[in-house]
PDB file of C-alpha atoms and ligand atoms in Angstrom:
ATOM      1  CA  UNK A   5     -86.657  12.485-169.743  1.00 95.00           C
ATOM      2  CA  UNK A   6     -85.390  12.616-166.053  1.00 98.00           C
ATOM      3  CA  UNK A   7     -84.238  10.765-162.991  1.00 98.00           C
ATOM      4  CA  UNK A   8     -85.488  11.994-159.596  1.00 98.00           C
ATOM      5  CA  UNK A   9     -83.907   9.179-157.543  1.00 98.00           C
ATOM      6  CA  UNK A  10     -80.092   7.654-157.449  1.00 98.00           C
ATOM      7  CA  UNK A  11     -77.626   6.259-155.247  1.00 98.00           C
ATOM      8  CA  UNK A  12     -73.783   7.560-155.380  1.00 97.00           C
ATOM      9  CA  UNK A  13     -70.292   5.854-153.972  1.00 96.00           C
ATOM     10  CA  UNK A  14     -71.981   8.372-150.858  1.00 96.00           C
ATOM     11  CA  UNK A  15     -73.557   5.608-149.607  1.00 94.00           C
ATOM     12  CA  UNK A  16     -74.361   2.708-151.627  1.00 94.00           C
ATOM     13  CA  UNK A  17     -74.334   2.591-155.357  1.00 96.00           C
ATOM     14  CA  UNK A  18     -71.523   1.846-157.602  1.00 96.00           C
ATOM     15  CA  UNK A  19     -70.764   5.208-158.859  1.00 98.00           C
ATOM     16  CA  UNK A  20     -69.029   8.106-157.020  1.00 98.00           C
ATOM     17  CA  UNK A  21     -71.058  11.506-158.065  1.00 98.00           C
ATOM     18  CA  UNK A  22     -69.131  12.321-160.898  1.00 98.00           C
ATOM     19  CA  UNK A  23     -69.319   8.729-163.569  1.00 98.00           C
ATOM     20  CA  UNK A  24     -73.195   8.857-162.121  1.00 98.00           C
ATOM     21  CA  UNK A  25     -73.700  12.999-163.804  1.00 98.00           C
ATOM     22  CA  UNK A  26     -71.774  11.574-166.868  1.00 98.00           C
ATOM     23  CA  UNK A  27     -73.816   8.097-167.448  1.00 98.00           C
ATOM     24  CA  UNK A  28     -77.263  10.078-166.967  1.00 98.00           C
ATOM     25  CA  UNK A  29     -75.745  12.873-169.907  1.00 98.00           C
ATOM     26  CA  UNK A  30     -74.784  10.120-172.026  1.00 97.00           C
ATOM     27  CA  UNK A  31     -77.827   8.232-171.991  1.00 97.00           C
ATOM     28  CA  UNK A  32     -79.784  10.928-172.944  1.00 97.00           C
ATOM     29  CA  UNK A  33     -81.145  12.585-169.546  1.00 98.00           C
ATOM     30  CA  UNK A  34     -81.792  16.171-169.202  1.00 97.00           C
ATOM     31  CA  UNK A  35     -82.502  16.348-165.502  1.00 98.00           C
ATOM     32  CA  UNK A  36     -80.904  14.241-162.523  1.00 98.00           C
ATOM     33  CA  UNK A  37     -81.422  14.249-158.492  1.00 98.00           C
ATOM     34  CA  UNK A  38     -78.531  12.242-156.385  1.00 98.00           C
ATOM     35  CA  UNK A  39     -80.615  10.737-153.614  1.00 98.00           C
ATOM     36  CA  UNK A  40     -78.542   9.105-151.095  1.00 97.00           C
ATOM     37  CA  UNK A  41     -79.101   7.664-148.066  1.00 96.00           C
ATOM     38  CA  UNK A  42     -79.308   9.377-145.267  1.00 94.00           C
ATOM     39  CA  UNK A  43     -76.045  12.690-147.151  1.00 95.00           C
ATOM     40  CA  UNK A  44     -75.790  15.205-148.978  1.00 96.00           C
ATOM     41  CA  UNK A  45     -72.187  14.909-149.540  1.00 96.00           C
ATOM     42  CA  UNK A  46     -72.151  14.035-153.111  1.00 97.00           C
ATOM     43  CA  UNK A  47     -74.035  16.971-154.027  1.00 97.00           C
ATOM     44  CA  UNK A  48     -70.471  19.726-154.866  1.00 97.00           C
ATOM     45  CA  UNK A  49     -68.884  16.713-157.002  1.00 98.00           C
ATOM     46  CA  UNK A  50     -72.759  16.385-158.872  1.00 98.00           C
ATOM     47  CA  UNK A  51     -72.888  19.744-159.452  1.00 98.00           C
ATOM     48  CA  UNK A  52     -69.649  20.276-160.899  1.00 98.00           C
ATOM     49  CA  UNK A  53     -70.286  16.843-163.523  1.00 98.00           C
ATOM     50  CA  UNK A  54     -73.811  18.754-164.149  1.00 98.00           C
ATOM     51  CA  UNK A  55     -71.803  22.619-165.854  1.00 98.00           C
ATOM     52  CA  UNK A  56     -69.434  19.745-167.505  1.00 97.00           C
ATOM     53  CA  UNK A  57     -71.769  17.337-168.652  1.00 98.00           C
ATOM     54  CA  UNK A  58     -74.309  19.746-169.505  1.00 97.00           C
ATOM     55  CA  UNK A  59     -76.863  18.608-167.294  1.00 98.00           C
ATOM     56  CA  UNK A  60     -79.341  19.536-164.523  1.00 98.00           C
ATOM     57  CA  UNK A  61     -78.375  18.509-160.975  1.00 98.00           C
ATOM     58  CA  UNK A  62     -80.829  17.896-158.325  1.00 98.00           C
ATOM     59  CA  UNK A  63     -79.769  18.362-155.143  1.00 97.00           C
ATOM     60  CA  UNK A  64     -81.694  15.266-152.473  1.00 97.00           C
ATOM     61  CA  UNK A  65     -81.473  12.868-150.103  1.00 97.00           C
ATOM     62  CA  UNK A  66     -83.564   9.692-149.193  1.00 98.00           C
ATOM     63  CA  UNK A  67     -84.228   8.971-145.522  1.00 97.00           C
ATOM     64  CA  UNK A  68     -85.045   5.670-143.943  1.00 95.00           C
ATOM     65  CA  UNK A  69     -87.581   6.521-141.230  1.00 97.00           C
ATOM     66  CA  UNK A  70     -90.566   4.643-139.922  1.00 97.00           C
ATOM     67  CA  UNK A  71     -94.210   4.513-139.624  1.00 98.00           C
ATOM     68  CA  UNK A  72     -96.486   2.463-137.383  1.00 96.00           C
ATOM     69  CA  UNK A  73     -93.464  -0.044-138.109  1.00 90.00           C
ATOM     70  CA  UNK A  74     -93.015   0.014-141.292  1.00 96.00           C
ATOM     71  CA  UNK A  75     -90.052   1.879-142.818  1.00 96.00           C
ATOM     72  CA  UNK A  76     -90.742   4.173-145.303  1.00 98.00           C
ATOM     73  CA  UNK A  77     -88.466   6.166-147.227  1.00 98.00           C
ATOM     74  CA  UNK A  78     -88.182   9.877-147.794  1.00 98.00           C
ATOM     75  CA  UNK A  79     -87.202  11.868-150.790  1.00 98.00           C
ATOM     76  CA  UNK A  80     -86.138  14.492-149.773  1.00 98.00           C
ATOM     77  CA  UNK A  81     -85.300  17.519-152.853  1.00 98.00           C
ATOM     78  CA  UNK A  82     -83.326  20.891-152.851  1.00 97.00           C
ATOM     79  CA  UNK A  83     -82.364  21.440-149.092  1.00 96.00           C
ATOM     80  CA  UNK A  84     -80.185  23.207-147.495  1.00 95.00           C
ATOM     81  CA  UNK A  85     -77.374  21.077-147.107  1.00 93.00           C
ATOM     82  CA  UNK A  86     -76.623  23.539-144.187  1.00 93.00           C
ATOM     83  CA  UNK A  87     -79.464  24.238-142.560  1.00 96.00           C
ATOM     84  CA  UNK A  88     -79.407  22.954-138.326  1.00 96.00           C
ATOM     85  CA  UNK A  89     -82.638  21.064-138.481  1.00 96.00           C
ATOM     86  CA  UNK A  90     -81.092  18.806-141.376  1.00 96.00           C
ATOM     87  CA  UNK A  91     -77.727  18.485-140.003  1.00 96.00           C
ATOM     88  CA  UNK A  92     -79.829  17.354-136.735  1.00 96.00           C
ATOM     89  CA  UNK A  93     -81.645  14.683-138.402  1.00 96.00           C
ATOM     90  CA  UNK A  94     -79.068  13.314-140.501  1.00 95.00           C
ATOM     91  CA  UNK A  95     -76.930  13.626-137.759  1.00 95.00           C
ATOM     92  CA  UNK A  96     -79.928  11.358-136.205  1.00 96.00           C
ATOM     93  CA  UNK A  97     -79.624   9.542-139.354  1.00 95.00           C
ATOM     94  CA  UNK A  98     -76.401   8.423-138.346  1.00 93.00           C
ATOM     95  CA  UNK A  99     -76.020   6.885-135.270  1.00 95.00           C
ATOM     96  CA  UNK A 100     -79.073   4.833-135.922  1.00 95.00           C
ATOM     97  CA  UNK A 101     -76.968   3.882-139.017  1.00 95.00           C
ATOM     98  CA  UNK A 102     -73.774   3.073-136.874  1.00 95.00           C
ATOM     99  CA  UNK A 103     -75.512   1.153-133.891  1.00 96.00           C
ATOM    100  CA  UNK A 104     -77.325  -0.097-136.248  1.00 97.00           C
ATOM    101  CA  UNK A 105     -74.407  -2.088-138.362  1.00 97.00           C
ATOM    102  CA  UNK A 106     -72.486  -2.637-135.306  1.00 97.00           C
ATOM    103  CA  UNK A 107     -74.907  -4.641-135.067  1.00 97.00           C
ATOM    104  CA  UNK A 108     -74.817  -6.281-137.427  1.00 97.00           C
ATOM    105  CA  UNK A 109     -71.185  -6.588-137.073  1.00 97.00           C
ATOM    106  CA  UNK A 110     -71.258  -8.942-133.688  1.00 97.00           C
ATOM    107  CA  UNK A 111     -73.437 -11.299-135.180  1.00 97.00           C
ATOM    108  CA  UNK A 112     -71.497 -11.722-138.307  1.00 97.00           C
ATOM    109  CA  UNK A 113     -67.938 -12.047-135.725  1.00 97.00           C
ATOM    110  CA  UNK A 114     -70.342 -14.362-133.837  1.00 97.00           C
ATOM    111  CA  UNK A 115     -69.804 -16.590-136.467  1.00 96.00           C
ATOM    112  CA  UNK A 116     -66.712 -16.505-137.549  1.00 96.00           C
ATOM    113  CA  UNK A 117     -66.756 -14.054-140.359  1.00 97.00           C
ATOM    114  CA  UNK A 118     -63.456 -12.113-141.153  1.00 95.00           C
ATOM    115  CA  UNK A 119     -65.344  -8.396-140.320  1.00 96.00           C
ATOM    116  CA  UNK A 120     -64.688  -5.101-138.388  1.00 94.00           C
ATOM    117  CA  UNK A 121     -66.237  -1.287-138.995  1.00 95.00           C
ATOM    118  CA  UNK A 122     -63.012  -0.289-140.029  1.00 94.00           C
ATOM    119  CA  UNK A 123     -62.545  -2.251-142.869  1.00 93.00           C
ATOM    120  CA  UNK A 124     -65.932  -1.871-143.992  1.00 95.00           C
ATOM    121  CA  UNK A 125     -65.537   1.350-143.901  1.00 94.00           C
ATOM    122  CA  UNK A 126     -61.882   1.493-145.736  1.00 95.00           C
ATOM    123  CA  UNK A 127     -63.704   0.022-148.391  1.00 93.00           C
ATOM    124  CA  UNK A 128     -67.100   1.375-148.970  1.00 93.00           C
ATOM    125  CA  UNK A 129     -67.046   5.145-147.290  1.00 90.00           C
ATOM    126  CA  UNK A 130     -69.215   6.383-144.555  1.00 88.00           C
ATOM    127  CA  UNK A 131     -72.342   5.316-145.030  1.00 90.00           C
ATOM    128  CA  UNK A 132     -72.950   1.737-144.741  1.00 95.00           C
ATOM    129  CA  UNK A 133     -75.118  -0.169-145.581  1.00 94.00           C
ATOM    130  CA  UNK A 134     -76.187  -3.324-145.657  1.00 96.00           C
ATOM    131  CA  UNK A 135     -75.846  -3.783-149.519  1.00 95.00           C
ATOM    132  CA  UNK A 136     -72.435  -3.831-148.603  1.00 96.00           C
ATOM    133  CA  UNK A 137     -72.124  -6.105-145.945  1.00 97.00           C
ATOM    134  CA  UNK A 138     -74.215  -8.336-148.756  1.00 97.00           C
ATOM    135  CA  UNK A 139     -71.378  -6.836-151.086  1.00 96.00           C
ATOM    136  CA  UNK A 140     -68.852  -8.626-148.345  1.00 97.00           C
ATOM    137  CA  UNK A 141     -70.117 -11.761-148.057  1.00 97.00           C
ATOM    138  CA  UNK A 142     -70.328 -12.483-152.154  1.00 97.00           C
ATOM    139  CA  UNK A 143     -66.487 -12.218-151.699  1.00 96.00           C
ATOM    140  CA  UNK A 144     -66.288 -14.142-148.943  1.00 96.00           C
ATOM    141  CA  UNK A 145     -68.507 -16.739-151.904  1.00 97.00           C
ATOM    142  CA  UNK A 146     -71.340 -17.030-148.949  1.00 97.00           C
ATOM    143  CA  UNK A 147     -73.560 -15.926-151.329  1.00 98.00           C
ATOM    144  CA  UNK A 148     -74.027 -16.368-155.189  1.00 97.00           C
ATOM    145  CA  UNK A 149     -74.584 -12.057-155.746  1.00 96.00           C
ATOM    146  CA  UNK A 150     -76.859  -9.335-153.663  1.00 95.00           C
ATOM    147  CA  UNK A 151     -79.803 -10.485-153.816  1.00 95.00           C
ATOM    148  CA  UNK A 152     -78.837 -13.965-152.613  1.00 97.00           C
ATOM    149  CA  UNK A 153     -76.667 -12.901-149.871  1.00 98.00           C
ATOM    150  CA  UNK A 154     -80.102 -10.594-149.300  1.00 97.00           C
ATOM    151  CA  UNK A 155     -82.249 -13.613-149.412  1.00 97.00           C
ATOM    152  CA  UNK A 156     -79.980 -15.994-147.302  1.00 97.00           C
ATOM    153  CA  UNK A 157     -78.270 -13.765-144.281  1.00 98.00           C
ATOM    154  CA  UNK A 158     -79.551  -9.789-144.221  1.00 98.00           C
ATOM    155  CA  UNK A 159     -83.440  -9.745-145.004  1.00 96.00           C
ATOM    156  CA  UNK A 160     -86.222  -9.685-142.574  1.00 93.00           C
ATOM    157  CA  UNK A 161     -86.886 -12.921-140.745  1.00 93.00           C
ATOM    158  CA  UNK A 162     -82.857 -14.095-141.620  1.00 97.00           C
ATOM    159  CA  UNK A 163     -79.981 -14.402-139.344  1.00 97.00           C
ATOM    160  CA  UNK A 164     -77.920 -11.028-139.316  1.00 98.00           C
ATOM    161  CA  UNK A 165     -81.318  -8.766-139.654  1.00 97.00           C
ATOM    162  CA  UNK A 166     -80.662  -5.527-137.415  1.00 97.00           C
ATOM    163  CA  UNK A 167     -83.460  -3.763-136.764  1.00 95.00           C
ATOM    164  CA  UNK A 168     -83.175  -0.460-136.988  1.00 95.00           C
ATOM    165  CA  UNK A 169     -83.832   2.612-135.086  1.00 95.00           C
ATOM    166  CA  UNK A 170     -86.290   4.985-137.275  1.00 96.00           C
ATOM    167  CA  UNK A 171     -86.908   8.256-137.620  1.00 97.00           C
ATOM    168  CA  UNK A 172     -90.614  10.008-137.617  1.00 97.00           C
ATOM    169  CA  UNK A 173     -91.602   9.797-140.889  1.00 98.00           C
ATOM    170  CA  UNK A 174     -93.526  13.285-139.684  1.00 98.00           C
ATOM    171  CA  UNK A 175     -89.773  14.661-138.687  1.00 97.00           C
ATOM    172  CA  UNK A 176     -88.194  14.350-141.424  1.00 98.00           C
ATOM    173  CA  UNK A 177     -90.822  15.907-143.221  1.00 98.00           C
ATOM    174  CA  UNK A 178     -90.755  18.339-141.059  1.00 98.00           C
ATOM    175  CA  UNK A 179     -86.999  18.465-141.401  1.00 98.00           C
ATOM    176  CA  UNK A 180     -87.131  18.586-145.187  1.00 98.00           C
ATOM    177  CA  UNK A 181     -89.711  21.470-144.876  1.00 97.00           C
ATOM    178  CA  UNK A 182     -87.474  23.499-142.546  1.00 97.00           C
ATOM    179  CA  UNK A 183     -84.339  23.461-144.309  1.00 97.00           C
ATOM    180  CA  UNK A 184     -85.734  24.838-146.935  1.00 96.00           C
ATOM    181  CA  UNK A 185     -87.088  21.168-149.097  1.00 97.00           C
ATOM    182  CA  UNK A 186     -89.578  19.622-151.067  1.00 98.00           C
ATOM    183  CA  UNK A 187     -90.895  16.198-149.159  1.00 98.00           C
ATOM    184  CA  UNK A 188     -91.545  13.364-151.444  1.00 98.00           C
ATOM    185  CA  UNK A 189     -92.772  10.166-150.659  1.00 98.00           C
ATOM    186  CA  UNK A 190     -90.843   7.311-152.353  1.00 98.00           C
ATOM    187  CA  UNK A 191     -91.710   4.037-153.620  1.00 98.00           C
ATOM    188  CA  UNK A 192     -95.208   3.324-152.637  1.00 98.00           C
ATOM    189  CA  UNK A 193     -95.320  -0.395-153.130  1.00 98.00           C
ATOM    190  CA  UNK A 194     -92.010  -1.666-152.067  1.00 98.00           C
ATOM    191  CA  UNK A 195     -93.963  -1.080-148.469  1.00 98.00           C
ATOM    192  CA  UNK A 196     -96.379  -4.022-149.276  1.00 97.00           C
ATOM    193  CA  UNK A 197     -99.434  -1.986-147.665  1.00 98.00           C
ATOM    194  CA  UNK A 198    -102.839  -2.729-148.172  1.00 97.00           C
ATOM    195  CA  UNK A 199    -104.836  -0.011-149.914  1.00 97.00           C
ATOM    196  CA  UNK A 200    -106.159   1.539-146.788  1.00 98.00           C
ATOM    197  CA  UNK A 201    -103.121   1.551-144.893  1.00 98.00           C
ATOM    198  CA  UNK A 202    -101.380   3.355-148.375  1.00 98.00           C
ATOM    199  CA  UNK A 203    -104.201   5.891-147.931  1.00 98.00           C
ATOM    200  CA  UNK A 204    -103.328   6.207-144.036  1.00 98.00           C
ATOM    201  CA  UNK A 205     -99.601   6.867-144.836  1.00 98.00           C
ATOM    202  CA  UNK A 206    -100.248   9.639-147.197  1.00 98.00           C
ATOM    203  CA  UNK A 207    -102.750  11.103-145.066  1.00 98.00           C
ATOM    204  CA  UNK A 208    -100.427  11.889-142.363  1.00 98.00           C
ATOM    205  CA  UNK A 209     -97.538  12.861-144.510  1.00 98.00           C
ATOM    206  CA  UNK A 210     -99.919  14.946-146.403  1.00 98.00           C
ATOM    207  CA  UNK A 211    -100.745  17.159-142.485  1.00 98.00           C
ATOM    208  CA  UNK A 212     -96.642  17.360-142.122  1.00 98.00           C
ATOM    209  CA  UNK A 213     -96.211  18.676-145.514  1.00 97.00           C
ATOM    210  CA  UNK A 214     -95.037  16.120-147.684  1.00 98.00           C
ATOM    211  CA  UNK A 215     -95.800  17.553-151.408  1.00 97.00           C
ATOM    212  CA  UNK A 216     -94.747  14.622-153.720  1.00 98.00           C
ATOM    213  CA  UNK A 217     -95.611  11.060-154.019  1.00 98.00           C
ATOM    214  CA  UNK A 218     -93.238   9.154-156.612  1.00 98.00           C
ATOM    215  CA  UNK A 219     -95.263   7.177-159.178  1.00 98.00           C
ATOM    216  CA  UNK A 220     -92.698   6.422-161.449  1.00 98.00           C
ATOM    217  CA  UNK A 221     -90.240   3.676-160.248  1.00 98.00           C
ATOM    218  CA  UNK A 222     -88.595   1.182-162.028  1.00 97.00           C
ATOM    219  CA  UNK A 223     -91.155  -1.976-161.979  1.00 97.00           C
ATOM    220  CA  UNK A 224     -94.395   0.022-161.376  1.00 98.00           C
ATOM    221  CA  UNK A 225     -97.063  -1.367-163.933  1.00 98.00           C
ATOM    222  CA  UNK A 226     -98.912   1.144-166.357  1.00 97.00           C
ATOM    223  CA  UNK A 227    -101.542   0.526-164.238  1.00 98.00           C
ATOM    224  CA  UNK A 228     -99.684   0.724-160.349  1.00 98.00           C
ATOM    225  CA  UNK A 229     -98.806   4.007-162.134  1.00 98.00           C
ATOM    226  CA  UNK A 230    -102.115   5.039-162.822  1.00 98.00           C
ATOM    227  CA  UNK A 231    -103.370   3.824-159.536  1.00 98.00           C
ATOM    228  CA  UNK A 232    -100.703   5.954-157.870  1.00 98.00           C
ATOM    229  CA  UNK A 233    -101.100   9.359-159.739  1.00 98.00           C
ATOM    230  CA  UNK A 234    -105.214   8.700-159.213  1.00 98.00           C
ATOM    231  CA  UNK A 235    -104.090   9.354-155.247  1.00 98.00           C
ATOM    232  CA  UNK A 236    -102.134  12.090-155.846  1.00 98.00           C
ATOM    233  CA  UNK A 237    -104.219  13.797-157.873  1.00 98.00           C
ATOM    234  CA  UNK A 238    -106.719  12.330-154.728  1.00 98.00           C
ATOM    235  CA  UNK A 239    -104.450  14.190-151.269  1.00 98.00           C
ATOM    236  CA  UNK A 240    -103.349  17.248-153.776  1.00 97.00           C
ATOM    237  CA  UNK A 241    -100.098  16.434-154.152  1.00 98.00           C
ATOM    238  CA  UNK A 242     -97.642  16.349-157.508  1.00 97.00           C
ATOM    239  CA  UNK A 243     -96.470  12.861-158.788  1.00 98.00           C
ATOM    240  CA  UNK A 244     -92.265  12.256-158.936  1.00 98.00           C
ATOM    241  CA  UNK A 245     -90.491   9.673-160.651  1.00 98.00           C
ATOM    242  CA  UNK A 246     -86.844   7.416-160.696  1.00 98.00           C
ATOM    243  CA  UNK A 247     -85.574   4.304-160.984  1.00 98.00           C
ATOM    244  CA  UNK A 248     -83.292   3.934-157.771  1.00 98.00           C
ATOM    245  CA  UNK A 249     -80.465   3.029-160.136  1.00 98.00           C
ATOM    246  CA  UNK A 250     -77.560   1.472-157.494  1.00 97.00           C
ATOM    247  CA  UNK A 251     -74.896   0.725-160.442  1.00 97.00           C
ATOM    248  CA  UNK A 252     -73.620  -2.811-159.702  1.00 94.00           C
ATOM    249  CA  UNK A 253     -75.568  -3.849-155.969  1.00 93.00           C
ATOM    250  CA  UNK A 254     -78.896  -3.541-158.563  1.00 95.00           C
ATOM    251  CA  UNK A 255     -77.424  -4.197-161.374  1.00 94.00           C
ATOM    252  CA  UNK A 256     -81.293  -4.765-163.130  1.00 95.00           C
ATOM    253  CA  UNK A 257     -81.659  -1.343-162.787  1.00 97.00           C
ATOM    254  CA  UNK A 258     -80.161   0.843-165.776  1.00 96.00           C
ATOM    255  CA  UNK A 259     -80.327   4.254-166.052  1.00 97.00           C
ATOM    256  CA  UNK A 260     -82.606   6.142-168.516  1.00 96.00           C
ATOM    257  CA  UNK A 261     -85.809   3.699-169.016  1.00 96.00           C
ATOM    258  CA  UNK A 262     -87.974   5.656-167.563  1.00 96.00           C
ATOM    259  CA  UNK A 263     -90.615   8.135-168.869  1.00 95.00           C
ATOM    260  CA  UNK A 264     -90.256  11.058-166.506  1.00 98.00           C
ATOM    261  CA  UNK A 265     -91.495  14.032-168.148  1.00 97.00           C
ATOM    262  CA  UNK A 266     -89.159  17.433-167.379  1.00 97.00           C
ATOM    263  CA  UNK A 267     -93.127  18.599-166.455  1.00 97.00           C
ATOM    264  CA  UNK A 268     -92.800  16.264-162.903  1.00 97.00           C
ATOM    265  CA  UNK A 269     -89.603  19.106-162.148  1.00 97.00           C
ATOM    266  CA  UNK A 270     -91.075  21.949-162.784  1.00 96.00           C
ATOM    267  CA  UNK A 271     -94.162  21.065-161.397  1.00 92.00           C
ATOM    268  CA  UNK A 272     -92.431  21.513-157.894  1.00 88.00           C
ATOM    269  CA  UNK A 273     -89.668  24.125-158.689  1.00 89.00           C
ATOM    270  CA  UNK A 274     -92.995  25.658-158.924  1.00 89.00           C
ATOM    271  CA  UNK A 275     -94.762  25.058-155.831  1.00 77.00           C
TER     272      UNK A 275
HETATM  273  P1  AMP B 318     -80.077   0.148-144.504  1.00 50.16           P
HETATM  274  O1  AMP B 318     -80.866   1.032-144.978  1.00 50.16           O
HETATM  275  O2  AMP B 318     -78.783  -0.179-144.483  1.00 50.16           O
HETATM  276  O3  AMP B 318     -80.341  -1.250-144.549  1.00 50.16           O
HETATM  277  O4  AMP B 318     -79.971  -1.007-146.885  1.00 50.16           O
HETATM  278  C1  AMP B 318     -81.641  -0.382-147.794  1.00 50.16           C
HETATM  279  C2  AMP B 318     -81.498  -0.419-149.285  1.00 50.16           C
HETATM  280  O5  AMP B 318     -80.930  -2.395-149.375  1.00 50.16           O
HETATM  281  C3  AMP B 318     -81.670  -0.148-150.221  1.00 50.16           C
HETATM  282  O6  AMP B 318     -81.126   0.505-151.083  1.00 50.16           O
HETATM  283  C4  AMP B 318     -82.314  -1.399-150.326  1.00 50.16           C
HETATM  284  O7  AMP B 318     -82.976  -1.347-151.499  1.00 50.16           O
HETATM  285  C5  AMP B 318     -81.596  -2.497-150.230  1.00 50.16           C
HETATM  286  N1  AMP B 318     -81.787  -4.095-150.973  1.00 50.16           N
HETATM  287  C6  AMP B 318     -82.888  -3.952-149.806  1.00 50.16           C
HETATM  288  N2  AMP B 318     -83.624  -5.412-149.595  1.00 50.16           N
HETATM  289  C7  AMP B 318     -82.345  -5.937-151.176  1.00 50.16           C
HETATM  290  C8  AMP B 318     -82.446  -7.329-151.747  1.00 50.16           C
HETATM  291  N3  AMP B 318     -82.863  -8.104-151.914  1.00 50.16           N
HETATM  292  N4  AMP B 318     -81.207  -7.133-152.209  1.00 50.16           N
HETATM  293  C9  AMP B 318     -80.804  -6.356-152.886  1.00 50.16           C
HETATM  294  N5  AMP B 318     -81.003  -4.753-152.640  1.00 50.16           N
HETATM  295  C10 AMP B 318     -82.020  -4.698-151.686  1.00 50.16           C
HETATM  296 ZN1   ZN B 319     -79.951   2.134-151.415  1.00 50.16          ZN
HETATM  297 FE1   FE B 320     -85.739   3.117-150.720  1.00 50.16          FE
HETATM  298 FE1   FE B 321     -83.101   4.825-153.155  1.00 50.16          FE
END
């Protein structure tokens, strides 16, 4: 079993890269990809932990992109983090995230909440995402848990929701390709697209070189997985699978529960 989609403290996960790799080895994974949001910062620590714990570590990243005003997540595997293409893109992503976060913090301040960006960064690191704001609201006693904080404050149509500027999905795919990486469409059912729209999304992504789609994902049932697998055949791309493990921010997602075969990784590597 492998897992091609996980997060660490370098973005909005609660395990450090070393802790995550150790846990992955303990639950019996053969290989694990680190796919933090908008950063490759966790790779080196994860590689070292992989050697120590005898587990294959795949460098990855998850990019927030836009397609016709829908947020689409693109996973990139084996990119060269030194490539100017990915660096430029990550810089832009980080700029977009900063602007979104600053607006979000302004909204919270207007409501009298004791928040500042420097405080958030001191506590949670460089990549601040909504799960961190959710945790902040939970700590203040304003929400019972992270999911409740999203429902009350941070989700779409909520008082602290800020629509971010998104990088076009095509640009993200091209940047991953140009950096020597393999672009993959993440969790296709999370976008709530109609079958027609999902086909259009895949078709648009394939045109610019997407190589795979995440078919096995936490919560997807057999029918859903089979439907996605049929789409990968239709568009001649490869299936992948990952849990989207975050640790405490997503307490219902456990590591090592998903049945993703090693052959999925082999396919990606061979192409
Ligand atoms: P951001 O990129 O900062 O907008 O944050 C996105 C992160 O928030 C992703 O990891 C999402 O899975 C997570 N997220 C989005 N909605 C929810 C929710 N309702 N409950 C928990 N986490 C969520
Ligand atoms: Zn996340
Ligand atoms: Fe995602
Ligand atoms: Fe993710």
